[in-house]
Amino acid sequence: MTETGSEKLNKFEKLKAEKDGLLVKQEISEFARQGWEAMEENDLNHRLKWLGVFFRPVTPGKFMMRMRIPNGILTSTQMCVLAEVIRRYDREGSADITTRQNIQLRGIDFSDIPDIFNKFHKVGLTSIQSGMDNVRNITGDPLAGLDANELYDTRELVQQIQDLLTNGGEGNPEFTNLPRKFNIAVTGGKDNSIHAEINDLAFVPAFKEGFGFNVLVGGFFSGKRCEAAIPLNVWVKPEEVVSLSKAIVEIFRDHGLRLNRQKARLMWLIDEWGLEKFRDEVEKQWGKSLQTAAPKDEIDWEKRDHIGVYPQKQLGLNYVGLNIPVGRLSADDMFELARLAEVYGSGEIRFTVEQNAIIPNIHDSALNTLLTEPILKKFSVSPGLLMRSVISCTGAQFCNFALIETKKRAIAMTEALEEELILSKPVRIHWTGCPNSCGQPQVADIGLMGTKVRKNGQTLEGVDIYMGGKVGKDARLGTCIQKSVACEDLQPILKDILLKQFGAKVREQTAAQI
Ligand code: SRM
Ligand code: SF4
């Protein structure tokens, strides 16, 4: 059934129609003066997210701020500003690197928010339009401009798309009422380092008339349905990426389905129209003829995790990938990363979708000293083969959707398994606290999705186990292979999977054999 404007709107459509989310930007100083307790419910719970400010029902009064870090790249000055923000809140202040190469800040007092926005503004940071029905942080190749094998440096394109959609970070009312969230990724390397296949819109390198990108559309995860993106049969030149992104977001904004929020992501519109009509409408909106896709794309490599020390394309320079277990940072950690970037590199820090950090532009002569820095004990360049790949969403500590605690559990389980087993290769284990799949269990070697299980008459925290996710070349989504495992019973099950399917060996046995 096709939707019409006269049919009943869902509650989010109503609240957006009553007042656009971006309008709270004008009101934030007054809100902060009066206190969050005095705010109207929809402003507090929903519209603040248009500014990247999230009320956390789990920690009322302690807010989360979600930034936009295009291509996952920050300067050390920006990192210090973010660190200063959370330092005020002592132990309650923390930050997380997210699965979209981004940063979220926690423990924030509401009354400080106008001042924090001023601080962001001074150093070119923005948190605008990072939540609710907006385009999320735009991901790009974490090695852009560093990798000798890259085909295209994605940094400028990603920044241009963000600037267009957010009006240079100030907020753009043209794109603040989408039917639902929208994810965009641009990759210029051969290893699909940003999971193109799980974005609503992705550009992957491909040659036709010179270098350009094939376009994928409709990838998404939700509690109801998960789909890998499909080829739109379009190839564009780099200089066309921004305008095509705009046209596709406009199509989604103007025609995306809005009645049922569970069926509002782009793929549902593609289903309703069919891919051919969708492509035709994109062409009309773009106002130019679309070229058909290049016959093959250039995603030829297995995905790299960037942990370790690697030479850059610039002779004598290196990038160092640090493992930040489950992405969690304290203010001190952030100051320290900023210091390392300044002392040893060029004052730049990058994030990956694996919730890790990269410090680029380190001269050969500075490498050895950098590797003796104490923080590298915490954020290792050569972590265990499970720790280097573990990923976790926020989970019950701060997220009210969560069915289980994730981050602490992910670290404890990883440590316990590494103690028991010797691995011969990294195994990517992703934890996610509920079916929303922010921790992307479907792309993992082993994905763990939080659920509640009944055991001996009790309700316990548990997981559904996913396997078969493949990233990089020929990426595909994993599926659920076992449901409802209580977390207290999980370790031996994971051990068994690692032994039988990933070539792990029991530590004692190996020791005895030697
Ligand atoms: Fe997510 C909602 C955290 C990446 C699918 N996600 C949420 C909220 C905002 C729910 C809430 O209000 O509490 C979570 C905030 C919790 C908190 O306090 O941190 C949340 N999502 C995250 C992050 C922080 C997970 C992480 O630890 O890294 C990631 C932030 C990314 C960013 O910087 O913008 C995050 N979320 C994702 C991804 C992964 C990705 O983009 O590659 C997905 C699956 C991909 C996708 O969207 O297609 C994802 N989040 C969702 C969904 C399900 C969307 C749907 O169509 O149904 C929700 C729920 C919703 O939007 O209604 C959700
Ligand atoms: Fe929260 Fe669920 Fe997303 Fe985890 S997957 S951050 S629990 S919404």
Coordinates of C-alpha atoms and ligand atoms in Angstrom, one line a residue:
M1 CA 0.0 0.0 0.0
T2 CA 1.3 3.4 -0.9
E3 CA 1.3 6.0 1.9
T4 CA -0.7 9.2 1.6
G5 CA -0.4 12.3 3.7
S6 CA -4.0 11.9 5.0
E7 CA -3.2 8.7 6.9
K8 CA -2.3 8.6 10.6
L9 CA 1.2 9.9 11.4
N10 CA 3.3 8.0 13.9
K11 CA 4.2 10.0 17.1
F12 CA 7.6 11.0 15.8
E13 CA 6.2 12.4 12.6
K14 CA 3.7 14.4 14.7
L15 CA 6.4 15.8 17.0
K16 CA 8.5 16.8 14.0
A17 CA 5.4 18.4 12.3
E18 CA 4.6 20.3 15.5
K19 CA 8.1 21.7 15.8
D20 CA 11.3 21.0 13.9
G21 CA 14.0 19.5 16.1
L22 CA 16.5 22.1 15.0
L23 CA 14.4 24.9 16.6
V24 CA 15.7 23.9 20.1
K25 CA 19.0 25.4 19.0
Q26 CA 17.5 28.9 19.7
E27 CA 16.1 27.7 23.0
I28 CA 19.0 25.9 24.5
S29 CA 20.3 28.7 26.6
E30 CA 16.9 29.3 28.1
F31 CA 16.5 25.5 28.7
A32 CA 19.9 25.3 30.4
R33 CA 19.0 28.3 32.6
Q34 CA 15.6 26.7 33.7
G35 CA 17.0 23.2 34.0
W36 CA 16.1 20.0 32.2
E37 CA 13.4 19.1 34.7
A38 CA 11.3 22.1 33.4
M39 CA 11.5 21.0 29.8
E40 CA 8.6 19.8 27.7
E41 CA 8.8 16.0 27.3
N42 CA 9.4 15.9 23.5
D43 CA 12.0 18.6 23.7
L44 CA 13.9 16.8 26.4
N45 CA 13.6 13.2 25.1
H46 CA 13.7 13.8 21.4
R47 CA 14.3 17.3 20.0
L48 CA 17.6 17.8 21.9
K49 CA 19.0 15.0 19.8
W50 CA 19.0 17.3 16.8
L51 CA 21.7 19.2 18.7
G52 CA 23.5 15.9 19.5
V53 CA 22.4 16.2 23.1
F54 CA 20.9 13.0 24.5
F55 CA 18.9 12.8 27.8
R56 CA 19.8 9.4 29.3
P57 CA 16.9 7.9 31.3
V58 CA 19.4 5.5 32.9
T59 CA 21.4 8.5 34.3
P60 CA 18.9 11.3 34.6
G61 CA 20.6 14.7 34.7
K62 CA 23.8 13.3 33.2
F63 CA 23.6 13.9 29.5
M64 CA 25.4 12.3 26.5
M65 CA 26.7 14.4 23.6
R66 CA 27.2 12.8 20.2
M67 CA 29.7 14.6 18.0
R68 CA 30.2 14.6 14.3
I69 CA 33.7 13.7 13.4
P70 CA 33.8 13.5 9.5
N71 CA 36.0 10.7 8.3
G72 CA 36.9 10.1 12.0
I73 CA 39.6 12.8 12.0
L74 CA 40.3 15.2 14.9
T75 CA 43.1 17.6 15.7
S76 CA 44.8 17.3 19.1
T77 CA 43.3 20.8 20.0
Q78 CA 39.8 19.4 19.3
M79 CA 40.6 16.3 21.3
C80 CA 41.8 18.5 24.3
V81 CA 38.5 20.4 24.1
L82 CA 36.5 17.2 24.2
A83 CA 38.7 16.0 27.1
E84 CA 38.2 19.3 29.0
V85 CA 34.4 18.9 28.7
I86 CA 34.3 15.5 30.4
R87 CA 37.1 16.3 32.9
R88 CA 34.7 18.6 34.8
Y89 CA 32.6 15.6 35.8
D90 CA 35.3 13.5 37.4
R91 CA 34.5 9.8 37.3
E92 CA 31.1 10.4 35.7
G93 CA 32.8 12.0 32.7
S94 CA 33.9 9.6 30.0
A95 CA 33.9 9.2 26.2
D96 CA 33.3 6.4 23.7
I97 CA 34.7 6.0 20.2
T98 CA 31.6 4.8 18.3
T99 CA 31.1 2.3 15.5
R100 CA 30.7 5.2 13.1
Q101 CA 34.3 6.6 13.7
N102 CA 32.8 9.2 16.1
I103 CA 33.0 10.3 19.7
Q104 CA 30.2 10.4 22.4
L105 CA 30.8 12.3 25.6
R106 CA 29.1 11.3 28.8
G107 CA 28.2 12.6 32.3
I108 CA 27.4 16.1 31.1
D109 CA 25.5 18.6 33.3
F110 CA 22.7 20.2 31.4
S111 CA 23.5 23.7 32.6
D112 CA 27.0 23.5 30.9
I113 CA 25.7 22.8 27.4
P114 CA 25.6 26.4 26.0
D115 CA 29.2 26.9 27.2
I116 CA 30.2 23.6 25.7
F117 CA 28.7 24.6 22.4
N118 CA 30.8 27.8 22.5
K119 CA 33.9 25.8 23.1
F120 CA 33.1 23.4 20.2
H121 CA 32.5 26.4 17.9
K122 CA 35.9 27.9 18.6
V123 CA 37.7 24.8 17.4
G124 CA 35.4 23.8 14.5
L125 CA 33.6 21.0 16.3
T126 CA 29.9 20.3 15.9
S127 CA 27.4 17.8 17.4
I128 CA 24.6 19.1 15.2
Q129 CA 22.0 16.7 13.6
S130 CA 23.8 13.6 15.0
G131 CA 20.8 11.9 16.4
M132 CA 17.1 11.1 15.5
D133 CA 15.9 11.6 11.9
N134 CA 19.2 13.0 10.5
V135 CA 22.1 11.9 8.6
R136 CA 24.6 10.3 11.0
N137 CA 28.4 10.8 11.1
I138 CA 29.7 10.3 7.6
T139 CA 32.4 7.7 7.6
G140 CA 35.5 7.7 5.3
D141 CA 38.6 5.7 4.9
P142 CA 40.6 5.9 8.2
L143 CA 43.9 5.8 6.1
A144 CA 42.8 8.6 3.7
G145 CA 45.9 10.4 2.5
L146 CA 48.3 7.9 4.3
D147 CA 47.9 4.6 2.5
A148 CA 50.2 4.0 -0.5
N149 CA 47.6 1.7 -2.0
E150 CA 44.6 4.1 -1.7
L151 CA 42.7 4.9 -4.8
Y152 CA 41.1 8.1 -3.5
D153 CA 41.6 10.4 -0.5
T154 CA 38.1 10.6 1.0
R155 CA 38.6 13.4 3.5
E156 CA 37.4 16.3 1.5
L157 CA 34.4 14.6 0.0
V158 CA 33.2 13.5 3.5
Q159 CA 33.7 17.0 4.9
Q160 CA 31.8 18.5 1.9
I161 CA 28.8 16.1 2.3
Q162 CA 28.7 17.0 6.1
D163 CA 29.0 20.7 5.4
L164 CA 26.1 20.5 2.8
L165 CA 23.8 18.5 5.1
T166 CA 24.5 20.5 8.2
N167 CA 25.2 24.0 6.8
G168 CA 28.8 23.9 7.9
G169 CA 27.9 22.5 11.3
E170 CA 25.4 25.2 12.1
G171 CA 22.3 23.2 11.3
N172 CA 20.4 22.8 8.0
P173 CA 16.6 22.8 8.2
E174 CA 16.5 21.3 4.7
F175 CA 17.6 18.0 6.1
T176 CA 16.3 17.9 9.6
N177 CA 13.1 16.1 8.9
L178 CA 14.0 12.8 7.3
P179 CA 11.7 9.8 7.8
R180 CA 14.4 8.1 9.8
K181 CA 18.1 8.0 10.4
F182 CA 20.4 7.8 7.3
N183 CA 23.9 6.5 7.1
I184 CA 26.5 7.6 4.4
A185 CA 30.0 6.1 3.9
V186 CA 32.7 6.8 1.3
T187 CA 35.6 4.5 0.9
G188 CA 38.7 5.2 -1.2
G189 CA 40.8 2.1 -0.3
K190 CA 40.7 -1.5 -1.4
D191 CA 39.6 -3.1 1.9
N192 CA 36.2 -1.6 2.5
S193 CA 37.3 -0.2 5.8
I194 CA 34.0 1.5 6.6
H195 CA 31.5 -1.4 6.0
A196 CA 30.0 0.1 2.9
E197 CA 27.4 -2.7 2.9
I198 CA 25.7 -1.6 6.0
N199 CA 25.0 2.0 5.0
D200 CA 21.9 3.6 3.4
L201 CA 24.2 5.1 0.9
A202 CA 27.8 4.1 0.1
F203 CA 30.4 5.0 -2.4
V204 CA 33.0 2.3 -3.3
P205 CA 35.9 2.8 -5.6
A206 CA 35.5 1.7 -9.2
F207 CA 37.1 2.6 -12.6
K208 CA 35.1 3.5 -15.6
E209 CA 36.0 6.8 -17.3
G210 CA 39.0 7.2 -15.0
F211 CA 38.5 6.9 -11.2
G212 CA 35.1 7.1 -9.6
F213 CA 32.7 5.3 -7.3
N214 CA 30.0 2.7 -7.7
V215 CA 27.0 3.5 -5.6
L216 CA 25.3 1.1 -3.1
V217 CA 22.0 1.9 -1.4
G218 CA 19.6 0.6 1.2
G219 CA 21.9 -1.1 3.7
F220 CA 20.7 -1.0 7.3
F221 CA 20.1 -2.9 10.6
S222 CA 17.1 -2.5 12.7
G223 CA 15.3 -4.7 15.3
K224 CA 12.8 -5.7 12.6
R225 CA 15.0 -6.3 9.6
C226 CA 18.7 -6.2 8.5
E227 CA 19.8 -5.8 4.9
A228 CA 23.0 -5.4 3.1
A229 CA 23.1 -2.5 0.6
I230 CA 22.4 -3.3 -3.0
P231 CA 24.1 -1.8 -6.1
L232 CA 22.1 1.1 -7.6
N233 CA 23.8 0.5 -11.0
V234 CA 25.3 3.9 -10.9
W235 CA 28.9 5.1 -11.3
V236 CA 29.9 8.7 -10.4
K237 CA 33.0 10.8 -10.7
P238 CA 34.4 12.0 -7.4
E239 CA 33.2 15.6 -8.1
E240 CA 29.7 14.2 -8.4
V241 CA 29.5 12.5 -5.1
V242 CA 28.3 15.4 -3.0
S243 CA 25.5 16.4 -5.4
L244 CA 24.4 12.8 -5.8
S245 CA 24.3 12.3 -2.0
K246 CA 22.2 15.4 -1.8
A247 CA 19.7 14.1 -4.4
I248 CA 19.4 10.7 -2.7
V249 CA 18.9 12.3 0.7
E250 CA 16.2 14.6 -0.8
I251 CA 14.4 11.6 -2.4
F252 CA 14.4 9.9 1.0
R253 CA 13.2 13.1 2.7
D254 CA 10.4 13.7 0.2
H255 CA 9.3 10.2 -0.5
G256 CA 10.5 7.9 2.3
L257 CA 7.8 6.0 4.1
R258 CA 6.6 7.8 7.3
L259 CA 3.6 5.9 8.6
N260 CA 5.3 3.0 10.3
R261 CA 8.6 4.0 12.0
Q262 CA 9.7 0.4 11.8
K263 CA 9.5 0.5 8.0
A264 CA 10.9 3.9 7.3
R265 CA 14.6 3.3 6.4
L266 CA 15.6 3.8 2.8
M267 CA 15.4 0.1 1.8
W268 CA 11.7 0.1 2.5
L269 CA 11.2 2.8 -0.1
I270 CA 13.3 0.9 -2.6
D271 CA 11.1 -2.1 -1.9
E272 CA 8.0 -0.1 -2.5
W273 CA 9.1 1.5 -5.7
G274 CA 11.4 -1.1 -7.1
L275 CA 15.1 -0.4 -7.8
E276 CA 14.4 0.8 -11.3
K277 CA 11.9 3.5 -10.3
F278 CA 14.1 4.5 -7.4
R279 CA 17.0 5.0 -9.8
D280 CA 14.8 6.9 -12.2
E281 CA 13.6 9.2 -9.4
V282 CA 17.2 9.8 -8.3
E283 CA 18.1 10.7 -11.8
K284 CA 15.2 13.2 -12.0
Q285 CA 16.2 14.7 -8.7
W286 CA 19.8 15.0 -9.6
G287 CA 18.9 16.6 -12.9
K288 CA 21.5 14.8 -15.0
S289 CA 21.8 11.4 -16.7
L290 CA 23.2 8.7 -14.4
Q291 CA 25.9 6.5 -15.8
T292 CA 25.6 2.8 -15.3
A293 CA 27.9 1.2 -12.7
A294 CA 31.4 0.2 -13.6
P295 CA 31.4 -3.6 -14.2
K296 CA 33.5 -4.3 -11.1
D297 CA 34.5 -2.3 -8.0
E298 CA 38.0 -2.2 -6.5
I299 CA 37.2 -3.8 -3.1
D300 CA 39.8 -6.5 -3.5
W301 CA 41.3 -6.9 -0.1
E302 CA 40.5 -8.4 3.2
K303 CA 39.7 -5.8 5.7
R304 CA 42.6 -4.4 7.8
D305 CA 42.2 -3.5 11.4
H306 CA 45.0 -0.9 11.4
I307 CA 46.3 -1.9 14.8
G308 CA 50.1 -1.8 14.9
V309 CA 52.9 0.3 13.2
Y310 CA 52.7 0.8 9.5
P311 CA 54.7 2.8 6.9
Q312 CA 52.7 5.6 5.2
K313 CA 53.0 6.5 1.5
Q314 CA 55.0 9.5 2.7
L315 CA 58.6 8.3 2.9
G316 CA 59.9 8.2 6.5
L317 CA 56.4 8.6 8.1
N318 CA 54.3 6.0 9.8
Y319 CA 50.9 5.6 11.4
V320 CA 50.4 3.8 14.6
G321 CA 47.0 2.1 15.4
L322 CA 46.2 1.8 19.1
N323 CA 43.7 -0.7 20.4
I324 CA 41.2 1.2 22.6
P325 CA 39.3 -1.7 24.2
V326 CA 35.6 -1.2 23.4
G327 CA 36.3 2.4 22.6
R328 CA 36.1 3.7 26.2
L329 CA 38.2 6.7 27.0
S330 CA 38.7 8.9 30.2
A331 CA 39.6 12.6 30.0
D332 CA 43.2 11.7 31.0
D333 CA 43.4 9.1 28.1
M334 CA 42.2 11.8 25.7
F335 CA 44.7 14.4 26.8
E336 CA 47.4 11.7 26.6
L337 CA 46.4 10.7 23.0
A338 CA 46.4 14.4 22.1
R339 CA 49.9 14.8 23.6
L340 CA 51.2 11.8 21.7
A341 CA 49.8 13.2 18.4
E342 CA 51.5 16.5 19.1
V343 CA 54.8 15.3 20.3
Y344 CA 55.3 12.4 17.8
G345 CA 53.0 13.1 14.9
S346 CA 51.4 16.1 13.3
G347 CA 48.7 16.8 15.9
E348 CA 46.2 14.5 14.2
I349 CA 44.2 11.6 15.7
R350 CA 41.9 9.3 13.7
F351 CA 39.2 6.9 14.7
T352 CA 38.1 3.6 13.1
V353 CA 34.7 1.9 12.9
E354 CA 36.3 -0.7 15.1
Q355 CA 36.3 1.9 18.0
N356 CA 40.1 2.2 17.8
A357 CA 42.5 5.2 17.3
I358 CA 45.2 5.9 14.8
I359 CA 48.0 8.5 15.2
P360 CA 49.5 9.3 11.8
N361 CA 52.6 11.1 10.5
I362 CA 55.1 9.7 13.0
H363 CA 58.7 10.0 11.8
D364 CA 60.8 6.8 11.6
S365 CA 63.2 8.4 14.1
A366 CA 60.4 9.0 16.7
L367 CA 58.8 5.5 16.5
N368 CA 60.9 3.7 19.1
T369 CA 60.4 6.4 21.7
L370 CA 56.7 6.5 21.1
L371 CA 56.5 2.8 21.6
T372 CA 57.9 3.2 25.1
E373 CA 55.1 5.6 26.2
P374 CA 53.3 4.2 29.3
I375 CA 49.8 4.8 27.7
L376 CA 50.7 2.1 25.1
K377 CA 50.4 -0.5 27.9
K378 CA 46.7 0.4 28.1
F379 CA 46.2 1.1 24.4
S380 CA 48.4 -1.5 22.9
V381 CA 49.8 -1.7 19.4
S382 CA 50.0 -5.4 19.7
P383 CA 47.1 -6.6 21.8
G384 CA 45.8 -10.2 22.1
L385 CA 44.1 -11.5 19.0
L386 CA 40.6 -11.3 20.5
M387 CA 41.1 -7.9 22.3
R388 CA 42.3 -6.3 19.1
S389 CA 39.0 -7.0 17.4
V390 CA 36.4 -6.8 20.2
I391 CA 33.7 -4.2 19.6
S392 CA 30.8 -3.3 21.9
C393 CA 27.8 -1.0 21.8
T394 CA 27.0 1.2 24.8
G395 CA 24.7 -1.4 26.5
A396 CA 22.9 -1.1 29.8
Q397 CA 25.3 1.2 31.6
F398 CA 23.8 4.2 29.7
C399 CA 21.3 3.0 27.0
N400 CA 17.7 2.4 28.0
F401 CA 17.1 0.1 25.0
A402 CA 19.7 -2.3 26.3
L403 CA 18.7 -5.8 27.4
I404 CA 22.2 -6.6 28.8
E405 CA 25.4 -4.9 30.1
T406 CA 27.9 -5.1 27.2
K407 CA 31.2 -3.1 27.4
K408 CA 32.5 -4.4 30.8
R409 CA 31.3 -7.9 29.9
A410 CA 32.9 -7.8 26.5
I411 CA 36.3 -7.0 28.1
A412 CA 36.0 -9.5 30.9
M413 CA 35.0 -12.3 28.4
T414 CA 37.8 -11.4 26.0
E415 CA 40.3 -11.5 28.8
A416 CA 39.0 -14.8 30.1
L417 CA 39.1 -16.4 26.7
E418 CA 42.6 -15.1 25.9
E419 CA 43.7 -16.7 29.2
E420 CA 42.3 -20.0 28.2
L421 CA 43.2 -20.1 24.6
I422 CA 45.9 -19.5 22.1
L423 CA 44.6 -17.9 18.9
S424 CA 46.5 -18.0 15.6
K425 CA 44.5 -15.2 14.0
P426 CA 42.3 -12.3 15.1
V427 CA 38.6 -13.2 15.6
R428 CA 36.2 -10.3 15.5
I429 CA 33.7 -10.6 18.3
H430 CA 31.0 -7.9 18.3
W431 CA 28.6 -7.3 21.3
T432 CA 25.4 -5.4 21.0
G433 CA 22.9 -4.9 23.8
C434 CA 19.7 -5.2 21.8
P435 CA 18.4 -6.0 18.3
N436 CA 19.0 -2.4 17.2
S437 CA 22.5 -3.7 16.4
C438 CA 24.6 -0.6 17.0
G439 CA 27.5 -3.0 17.7
Q440 CA 26.9 -4.7 14.3
P441 CA 26.9 -8.4 15.3
Q442 CA 25.9 -9.2 11.7
V443 CA 29.3 -8.2 10.4
A444 CA 31.3 -10.1 13.0
D445 CA 33.0 -13.5 13.0
I446 CA 31.0 -14.0 16.2
G447 CA 28.2 -11.6 17.0
L448 CA 26.5 -11.5 20.3
M449 CA 23.1 -9.8 20.5
G450 CA 21.7 -9.1 24.0
T451 CA 18.4 -10.7 25.0
K452 CA 16.6 -11.9 28.1
V453 CA 16.6 -15.7 28.8
R454 CA 14.7 -17.8 31.2
K455 CA 16.7 -20.3 33.3
N456 CA 15.6 -22.2 36.3
G457 CA 12.6 -20.0 36.7
Q458 CA 14.7 -16.8 36.6
T459 CA 15.1 -14.1 33.9
L460 CA 18.8 -13.6 33.1
E461 CA 20.9 -11.6 30.7
G462 CA 21.7 -13.6 27.6
V463 CA 22.7 -13.4 24.0
D464 CA 21.7 -14.7 20.6
I465 CA 24.8 -15.8 18.7
Y466 CA 25.5 -14.7 15.1
M467 CA 28.1 -16.1 12.8
G468 CA 29.2 -15.9 9.2
G469 CA 29.7 -12.1 8.9
K470 CA 32.3 -11.3 6.3
V471 CA 33.9 -7.9 6.0
G472 CA 36.2 -6.4 3.3
K473 CA 36.0 -8.0 -0.1
D474 CA 32.8 -9.9 -0.8
A475 CA 31.3 -8.6 2.5
R476 CA 28.2 -10.5 3.7
L477 CA 26.0 -10.4 6.8
G478 CA 26.1 -13.2 9.4
T479 CA 23.0 -14.8 10.7
C480 CA 21.8 -16.1 14.1
I481 CA 23.0 -19.6 14.8
Q482 CA 22.0 -20.1 18.4
K483 CA 19.4 -18.3 20.4
S484 CA 19.0 -17.5 24.1
V485 CA 22.3 -18.4 25.7
A486 CA 22.5 -17.1 29.3
C487 CA 25.6 -14.9 29.6
E488 CA 26.7 -17.0 32.6
D489 CA 26.9 -20.0 30.2
L490 CA 28.5 -18.2 27.3
Q491 CA 32.2 -18.7 28.0
P492 CA 32.4 -22.4 27.3
I493 CA 30.3 -22.0 24.2
L494 CA 32.5 -19.3 22.8
K495 CA 35.6 -21.4 23.7
D496 CA 34.2 -24.3 21.8
I497 CA 33.4 -22.2 18.7
L498 CA 36.9 -20.7 18.8
L499 CA 38.5 -24.2 19.1
K500 CA 36.4 -25.9 16.4
Q501 CA 35.9 -23.1 13.9
F502 CA 38.8 -20.6 14.3
G503 CA 41.8 -23.0 15.0
A504 CA 42.3 -21.9 18.6
K505 CA 44.2 -24.2 21.0
V506 CA 43.8 -24.7 24.7
R507 CA 46.7 -22.9 26.5
E508 CA 47.6 -25.7 28.9
Q509 CA 47.7 -28.3 26.2
T510 CA 50.0 -26.2 24.1
A511 CA 52.2 -25.6 27.0
A512 CA 52.4 -29.3 27.8
Q513 CA 53.2 -30.1 24.2
I514 CA 56.3 -27.8 24.2
Ligands
SRM1 FE1 22.7 3.1 17.4 C1 19.7 4.0 18.6 C2 24.2 4.1 20.2 C3 25.7 3.0 15.8 C4 21.3 1.2 14.9 N1 22.1 4.0 19.0 C5 20.8 4.3 19.3 C6 20.7 5.1 20.6 C7 20.7 6.6 20.2 C8 19.4 4.8 21.4 C9 19.3 5.7 22.6 O1 18.7 6.8 22.4 O2 19.7 5.4 23.7 C10 22.0 4.7 21.3 C11 22.6 5.7 22.2 C12 23.1 4.9 23.4 C13 24.2 5.7 24.1 O3 24.0 6.3 25.2 O4 25.4 5.6 23.7 C14 22.8 4.2 20.1 N2 24.6 3.6 17.8 C15 25.0 3.8 19.1 C16 26.5 3.9 19.1 C17 27.1 4.9 20.2 C18 27.0 2.4 19.5 C19 28.5 2.4 19.8 O5 28.8 2.1 21.0 O6 29.4 2.6 19.0 C20 26.9 4.2 17.7 C21 26.9 5.6 17.4 C22 27.2 5.9 15.9 C23 27.4 7.4 15.7 O7 28.5 7.9 16.0 O8 26.5 8.0 15.2 C24 25.6 3.5 17.0 N3 23.4 2.3 15.6 C25 24.7 2.3 15.2 C26 24.8 1.4 14.1 C27 26.1 0.9 13.4 C28 26.5 1.7 12.2 O9 26.0 2.8 11.9 O10 27.3 1.2 11.5 C29 23.5 0.9 13.8 C30 23.1 -0.2 12.8 C31 23.2 0.4 11.4 C32 22.0 1.1 10.9 O11 21.6 2.1 11.6 O12 21.5 0.8 9.9 C33 22.6 1.5 14.8 N4 20.8 2.7 16.8 C34 20.4 1.9 15.8 C35 19.0 1.8 15.8 C36 18.2 0.9 14.8 C37 17.8 1.7 13.6 C38 16.6 1.3 12.9 O13 16.4 1.6 11.7 O14 15.7 0.7 13.5 C39 18.5 2.5 16.9 C40 17.1 2.8 17.3 C41 16.4 3.8 16.5 O15 17.0 4.6 15.7 O16 15.2 3.9 16.7 C42 19.7 3.1 17.5
SF4_2 FE1 21.6 0.7 23.0 FE2 20.7 -1.4 21.7 FE3 22.2 0.4 20.4 FE4 23.3 -1.1 22.2 S1 22.4 -1.9 20.3 S2 23.6 1.1 22.0 S3 21.7 -1.4 23.7 S4 20.2 0.7 21.2

